[in-house]
Amino acid sequence: MVLKMVLASMAAFAARAVPVVVALPQSKNFVAGASSEMEMKPSPIERSWILSGDPVARIAEHSRGQDDAAVTALWDCTAGEFRWYFGWDETVMILEGEVHVTTEDGVERTLSAGDVAYFAGGTWATWRIDRYLRKVAFCRKPFPKPLTMAYRLRNLVRQGGAQGLAA
């Protein structure tokens, strides 16, 4: 009960801090279209991350969450090897080609068309593309740690047990 009162007070304070005159942009509730019709734009890989070759990357944003905390995009890249920093949580689905991935802890995996993989935000991985790769990427900004703990605490209270904190 005390937790609910604290959270309600925090929400009320936050609501008062937002100016009333701010109008949110009109959202797109549904976005669909052929990936072949999306405009791919240059998305250069940081030069200091490139280990070999001359990989050329492009990206096309498909959609963005109303809160700017989630993005879905198409991404492609020519041959090369590079380290990649995942600033956001990212789930990928390989559409074409393959990539040899080595994570920070030494796990190696080859991802090819149809494979799905998840990379946690704040981590590095080495990518080696031998010919060409095309993927769809679902990116989400990780919640700040205090907010993550608040969600876990809420789940604990709702579930009535300790399993909510283990996630």
PDB file of C-alpha atoms in Angstrom:
ATOM      1  CA  MET A   1       0.000   0.000   0.000  1.00  0.00           C
ATOM      2  CA  VAL A   2       2.811   2.399   0.895  1.00  0.00           C
ATOM      3  CA  LEU A   3       4.564   1.554  -2.395  1.00  0.00           C
ATOM      4  CA  LYS A   4       1.407   2.409  -4.351  1.00  0.00           C
ATOM      5  CA  MET A   5       1.147   5.759  -2.580  1.00  0.00           C
ATOM      6  CA  VAL A   6       4.814   6.561  -3.308  1.00  0.00           C
ATOM      7  CA  LEU A   7       4.430   5.620  -6.981  1.00  0.00           C
ATOM      8  CA  ALA A   8       1.190   7.620  -7.262  1.00  0.00           C
ATOM      9  CA  SER A   9       2.894  10.654  -5.718  1.00  0.00           C
ATOM     10  CA  MET A  10       5.800  10.327  -8.162  1.00  0.00           C
ATOM     11  CA  ALA A  11       3.390  10.075 -11.111  1.00  0.00           C
ATOM     12  CA  ALA A  12       1.412  13.118  -9.932  1.00  0.00           C
ATOM     13  CA  PHE A  13       4.612  15.144  -9.532  1.00  0.00           C
ATOM     14  CA  ALA A  14       5.791  14.132 -13.004  1.00  0.00           C
ATOM     15  CA  ALA A  15       2.419  15.048 -14.528  1.00  0.00           C
ATOM     16  CA  ARG A  16       2.554  18.519 -12.947  1.00  0.00           C
ATOM     17  CA  ALA A  17       6.076  19.051 -14.297  1.00  0.00           C
ATOM     18  CA  VAL A  18       4.994  18.587 -17.945  1.00  0.00           C
ATOM     19  CA  PRO A  19       3.750  21.814 -19.578  1.00  0.00           C
ATOM     20  CA  VAL A  20       0.106  21.632 -20.643  1.00  0.00           C
ATOM     21  CA  VAL A  21       0.837  23.388 -23.954  1.00  0.00           C
ATOM     22  CA  VAL A  22       2.941  20.476 -25.265  1.00  0.00           C
ATOM     23  CA  ALA A  23       1.074  18.593 -27.979  1.00  0.00           C
ATOM     24  CA  LEU A  24       2.301  15.122 -28.825  1.00  0.00           C
ATOM     25  CA  PRO A  25       2.761  14.350 -32.525  1.00  0.00           C
ATOM     26  CA  GLN A  26       0.074  12.272 -34.193  1.00  0.00           C
ATOM     27  CA  SER A  27       1.100   8.639 -33.914  1.00  0.00           C
ATOM     28  CA  LYS A  28       1.066   5.971 -36.572  1.00  0.00           C
ATOM     29  CA  ASN A  29      -0.863   3.034 -35.148  1.00  0.00           C
ATOM     30  CA  PHE A  30      -0.039   0.720 -38.053  1.00  0.00           C
ATOM     31  CA  VAL A  31       2.917   0.806 -40.448  1.00  0.00           C
ATOM     32  CA  ALA A  32       3.321  -1.709 -43.261  1.00  0.00           C
ATOM     33  CA  GLY A  33       4.936  -1.900 -46.657  1.00  0.00           C
ATOM     34  CA  ALA A  34       7.305  -3.844 -48.850  1.00  0.00           C
ATOM     35  CA  SER A  35      10.878  -3.861 -47.576  1.00  0.00           C
ATOM     36  CA  SER A  36      12.076  -3.569 -51.180  1.00  0.00           C
ATOM     37  CA  GLU A  37      10.405  -0.149 -51.403  1.00  0.00           C
ATOM     38  CA  MET A  38      12.117   1.290 -48.296  1.00  0.00           C
ATOM     39  CA  GLU A  39      14.794   3.901 -49.020  1.00  0.00           C
ATOM     40  CA  MET A  40      18.161   2.647 -47.776  1.00  0.00           C
ATOM     41  CA  LYS A  41      20.401   5.501 -46.583  1.00  0.00           C
ATOM     42  CA  PRO A  42      24.136   5.434 -45.803  1.00  0.00           C
ATOM     43  CA  SER A  43      24.930   4.358 -42.228  1.00  0.00           C
ATOM     44  CA  PRO A  44      28.732   4.366 -42.017  1.00  0.00           C
ATOM     45  CA  ILE A  45      30.398   2.083 -39.490  1.00  0.00           C
ATOM     46  CA  GLU A  46      32.724   3.932 -37.105  1.00  0.00           C
ATOM     47  CA  ARG A  47      36.180   3.685 -38.772  1.00  0.00           C
ATOM     48  CA  SER A  48      37.925   2.718 -35.522  1.00  0.00           C
ATOM     49  CA  TRP A  49      35.599  -0.306 -35.197  1.00  0.00           C
ATOM     50  CA  ILE A  50      36.560  -1.792 -38.599  1.00  0.00           C
ATOM     51  CA  LEU A  51      39.016  -4.699 -38.278  1.00  0.00           C
ATOM     52  CA  SER A  52      39.314  -5.656 -41.968  1.00  0.00           C
ATOM     53  CA  GLY A  53      37.817  -4.888 -45.361  1.00  0.00           C
ATOM     54  CA  ASP A  54      35.760  -1.869 -46.293  1.00  0.00           C
ATOM     55  CA  PRO A  55      32.212  -2.659 -45.161  1.00  0.00           C
ATOM     56  CA  VAL A  56      29.502  -0.325 -46.441  1.00  0.00           C
ATOM     57  CA  ALA A  57      26.347  -0.234 -44.316  1.00  0.00           C
ATOM     58  CA  ARG A  58      22.919   1.242 -45.040  1.00  0.00           C
ATOM     59  CA  ILE A  59      19.746   1.601 -43.012  1.00  0.00           C
ATOM     60  CA  ALA A  60      16.045   2.343 -43.551  1.00  0.00           C
ATOM     61  CA  GLU A  61      13.874   3.142 -40.555  1.00  0.00           C
ATOM     62  CA  HIS A  62      10.579   1.289 -40.747  1.00  0.00           C
ATOM     63  CA  SER A  63       8.869   2.526 -37.596  1.00  0.00           C
ATOM     64  CA  ARG A  64       9.455   4.219 -34.270  1.00  0.00           C
ATOM     65  CA  GLY A  65       7.568   3.871 -30.982  1.00  0.00           C
ATOM     66  CA  GLN A  66       5.535   6.826 -29.776  1.00  0.00           C
ATOM     67  CA  ASP A  67       7.963   7.273 -26.871  1.00  0.00           C
ATOM     68  CA  ASP A  68      11.098   7.023 -29.092  1.00  0.00           C
ATOM     69  CA  ALA A  69      12.229   4.060 -26.979  1.00  0.00           C
ATOM     70  CA  ALA A  70      11.804   1.504 -29.782  1.00  0.00           C
ATOM     71  CA  VAL A  71      12.812   1.457 -33.455  1.00  0.00           C
ATOM     72  CA  THR A  72      12.413  -1.125 -36.203  1.00  0.00           C
ATOM     73  CA  ALA A  73      14.747  -0.839 -39.187  1.00  0.00           C
ATOM     74  CA  LEU A  74      16.206  -2.658 -42.154  1.00  0.00           C
ATOM     75  CA  TRP A  75      20.010  -2.756 -42.240  1.00  0.00           C
ATOM     76  CA  ASP A  76      22.398  -4.141 -44.811  1.00  0.00           C
ATOM     77  CA  CYS A  77      26.161  -4.330 -45.133  1.00  0.00           C
ATOM     78  CA  THR A  78      28.791  -5.484 -47.589  1.00  0.00           C
ATOM     79  CA  ALA A  79      31.791  -7.705 -46.734  1.00  0.00           C
ATOM     80  CA  GLY A  80      34.068  -6.788 -43.846  1.00  0.00           C
ATOM     81  CA  GLU A  81      34.870  -7.439 -40.210  1.00  0.00           C
ATOM     82  CA  PHE A  82      34.162  -4.968 -37.438  1.00  0.00           C
ATOM     83  CA  ARG A  83      33.378  -4.614 -33.758  1.00  0.00           C
ATOM     84  CA  TRP A  84      29.890  -3.320 -33.041  1.00  0.00           C
ATOM     85  CA  TYR A  85      28.631  -1.582 -29.913  1.00  0.00           C
ATOM     86  CA  PHE A  86      24.976  -2.200 -29.076  1.00  0.00           C
ATOM     87  CA  GLY A  87      23.815   0.978 -27.358  1.00  0.00           C
ATOM     88  CA  TRP A  88      20.242  -0.383 -27.279  1.00  0.00           C
ATOM     89  CA  ASP A  89      18.836  -3.862 -26.744  1.00  0.00           C
ATOM     90  CA  GLU A  90      18.586  -5.307 -30.250  1.00  0.00           C
ATOM     91  CA  THR A  91      16.828  -8.335 -31.669  1.00  0.00           C
ATOM     92  CA  VAL A  92      17.743  -9.143 -35.266  1.00  0.00           C
ATOM     93  CA  MET A  93      16.259 -11.410 -37.899  1.00  0.00           C
ATOM     94  CA  ILE A  94      18.568 -12.232 -40.779  1.00  0.00           C
ATOM     95  CA  LEU A  95      16.801 -11.829 -44.118  1.00  0.00           C
ATOM     96  CA  GLU A  96      19.664 -12.516 -46.535  1.00  0.00           C
ATOM     97  CA  GLY A  97      23.296 -13.615 -46.294  1.00  0.00           C
ATOM     98  CA  GLU A  98      25.129 -14.605 -43.158  1.00  0.00           C
ATOM     99  CA  VAL A  99      27.277 -13.127 -40.412  1.00  0.00           C
ATOM    100  CA  HIS A 100      29.818 -14.736 -38.093  1.00  0.00           C
ATOM    101  CA  VAL A 101      29.340 -13.204 -34.633  1.00  0.00           C
ATOM    102  CA  THR A 102      31.733 -13.396 -31.677  1.00  0.00           C
ATOM    103  CA  THR A 103      30.461 -11.942 -28.397  1.00  0.00           C
ATOM    104  CA  GLU A 104      32.570 -10.332 -25.664  1.00  0.00           C
ATOM    105  CA  ASP A 105      32.610 -13.576 -23.689  1.00  0.00           C
ATOM    106  CA  GLY A 106      33.891 -15.594 -26.676  1.00  0.00           C
ATOM    107  CA  VAL A 107      30.651 -17.195 -27.857  1.00  0.00           C
ATOM    108  CA  GLU A 108      30.806 -17.721 -31.633  1.00  0.00           C
ATOM    109  CA  ARG A 109      27.775 -18.223 -33.840  1.00  0.00           C
ATOM    110  CA  THR A 110      26.971 -17.986 -37.539  1.00  0.00           C
ATOM    111  CA  LEU A 111      23.611 -16.379 -38.235  1.00  0.00           C
ATOM    112  CA  SER A 112      21.983 -16.926 -41.622  1.00  0.00           C
ATOM    113  CA  ALA A 113      18.624 -16.244 -43.302  1.00  0.00           C
ATOM    114  CA  GLY A 114      15.775 -17.019 -40.913  1.00  0.00           C
ATOM    115  CA  ASP A 115      17.882 -16.881 -37.726  1.00  0.00           C
ATOM    116  CA  VAL A 116      16.878 -14.607 -34.856  1.00  0.00           C
ATOM    117  CA  ALA A 117      19.339 -13.297 -32.246  1.00  0.00           C
ATOM    118  CA  TYR A 118      19.295 -10.898 -29.291  1.00  0.00           C
ATOM    119  CA  PHE A 119      22.104  -8.534 -28.234  1.00  0.00           C
ATOM    120  CA  ALA A 120      21.862  -6.761 -24.873  1.00  0.00           C
ATOM    121  CA  GLY A 121      22.373  -3.001 -24.830  1.00  0.00           C
ATOM    122  CA  GLY A 122      25.787  -1.911 -23.562  1.00  0.00           C
ATOM    123  CA  THR A 123      27.654  -4.852 -25.100  1.00  0.00           C
ATOM    124  CA  TRP A 124      30.142  -5.382 -27.931  1.00  0.00           C
ATOM    125  CA  ALA A 125      30.318  -8.114 -30.572  1.00  0.00           C
ATOM    126  CA  THR A 126      32.599  -8.755 -33.537  1.00  0.00           C
ATOM    127  CA  TRP A 127      30.799  -9.201 -36.853  1.00  0.00           C
ATOM    128  CA  ARG A 128      32.397 -10.832 -39.908  1.00  0.00           C
ATOM    129  CA  ILE A 129      30.396 -10.623 -43.116  1.00  0.00           C
ATOM    130  CA  ASP A 130      31.949 -12.562 -45.999  1.00  0.00           C
ATOM    131  CA  ARG A 131      29.713 -11.252 -48.819  1.00  0.00           C
ATOM    132  CA  TYR A 132      26.518  -9.385 -47.923  1.00  0.00           C
ATOM    133  CA  LEU A 133      24.029  -9.241 -45.056  1.00  0.00           C
ATOM    134  CA  ARG A 134      20.482  -7.890 -44.811  1.00  0.00           C
ATOM    135  CA  LYS A 135      18.599  -7.936 -41.525  1.00  0.00           C
ATOM    136  CA  VAL A 136      15.633  -6.435 -39.761  1.00  0.00           C
ATOM    137  CA  ALA A 137      16.521  -4.951 -36.380  1.00  0.00           C
ATOM    138  CA  PHE A 138      14.136  -4.376 -33.489  1.00  0.00           C
ATOM    139  CA  CYS A 139      15.852  -1.928 -31.114  1.00  0.00           C
ATOM    140  CA  ARG A 140      14.698  -0.856 -27.656  1.00  0.00           C
ATOM    141  CA  LYS A 141      16.304   1.549 -25.225  1.00  0.00           C
ATOM    142  CA  PRO A 142      16.928  -0.243 -21.929  1.00  0.00           C
ATOM    143  CA  PHE A 143      15.099   1.196 -18.930  1.00  0.00           C
ATOM    144  CA  PRO A 144      17.247   2.943 -16.300  1.00  0.00           C
ATOM    145  CA  LYS A 145      18.157   0.582 -13.420  1.00  0.00           C
ATOM    146  CA  PRO A 146      15.898   2.288 -10.813  1.00  0.00           C
ATOM    147  CA  LEU A 147      12.891   1.943 -13.135  1.00  0.00           C
ATOM    148  CA  THR A 148      13.794  -1.693 -13.868  1.00  0.00           C
ATOM    149  CA  MET A 149      13.879  -2.397 -10.138  1.00  0.00           C
ATOM    150  CA  ALA A 150      10.493  -0.666  -9.693  1.00  0.00           C
ATOM    151  CA  TYR A 151       8.973  -2.945 -12.378  1.00  0.00           C
ATOM    152  CA  ARG A 152      10.488  -6.008 -10.737  1.00  0.00           C
ATOM    153  CA  LEU A 153       9.159  -4.927  -7.348  1.00  0.00           C
ATOM    154  CA  ARG A 154       5.716  -4.383  -8.869  1.00  0.00           C
ATOM    155  CA  ASN A 155       5.857  -7.885 -10.395  1.00  0.00           C
ATOM    156  CA  LEU A 156       6.886  -9.330  -7.041  1.00  0.00           C
ATOM    157  CA  VAL A 157       3.914  -7.701  -5.355  1.00  0.00           C
ATOM    158  CA  ARG A 158       1.501  -8.807  -8.114  1.00  0.00           C
ATOM    159  CA  GLN A 159       2.797 -12.393  -8.168  1.00  0.00           C
ATOM    160  CA  GLY A 160       3.145 -12.705  -4.434  1.00  0.00           C
ATOM    161  CA  GLY A 161       6.564 -14.341  -4.653  1.00  0.00           C
ATOM    162  CA  ALA A 162      10.261 -13.922  -5.335  1.00  0.00           C
ATOM    163  CA  GLN A 163      10.185 -14.983  -9.009  1.00  0.00           C
ATOM    164  CA  GLY A 164       9.512 -11.356 -10.074  1.00  0.00           C
ATOM    165  CA  LEU A 165      12.944 -10.237  -8.818  1.00  0.00           C
ATOM    166  CA  ALA A 166      14.840 -12.983 -10.633  1.00  0.00           C
ATOM    167  CA  ALA A 167      14.058 -11.642 -14.121  1.00  0.00           C
TER     168      ALA A 167
END
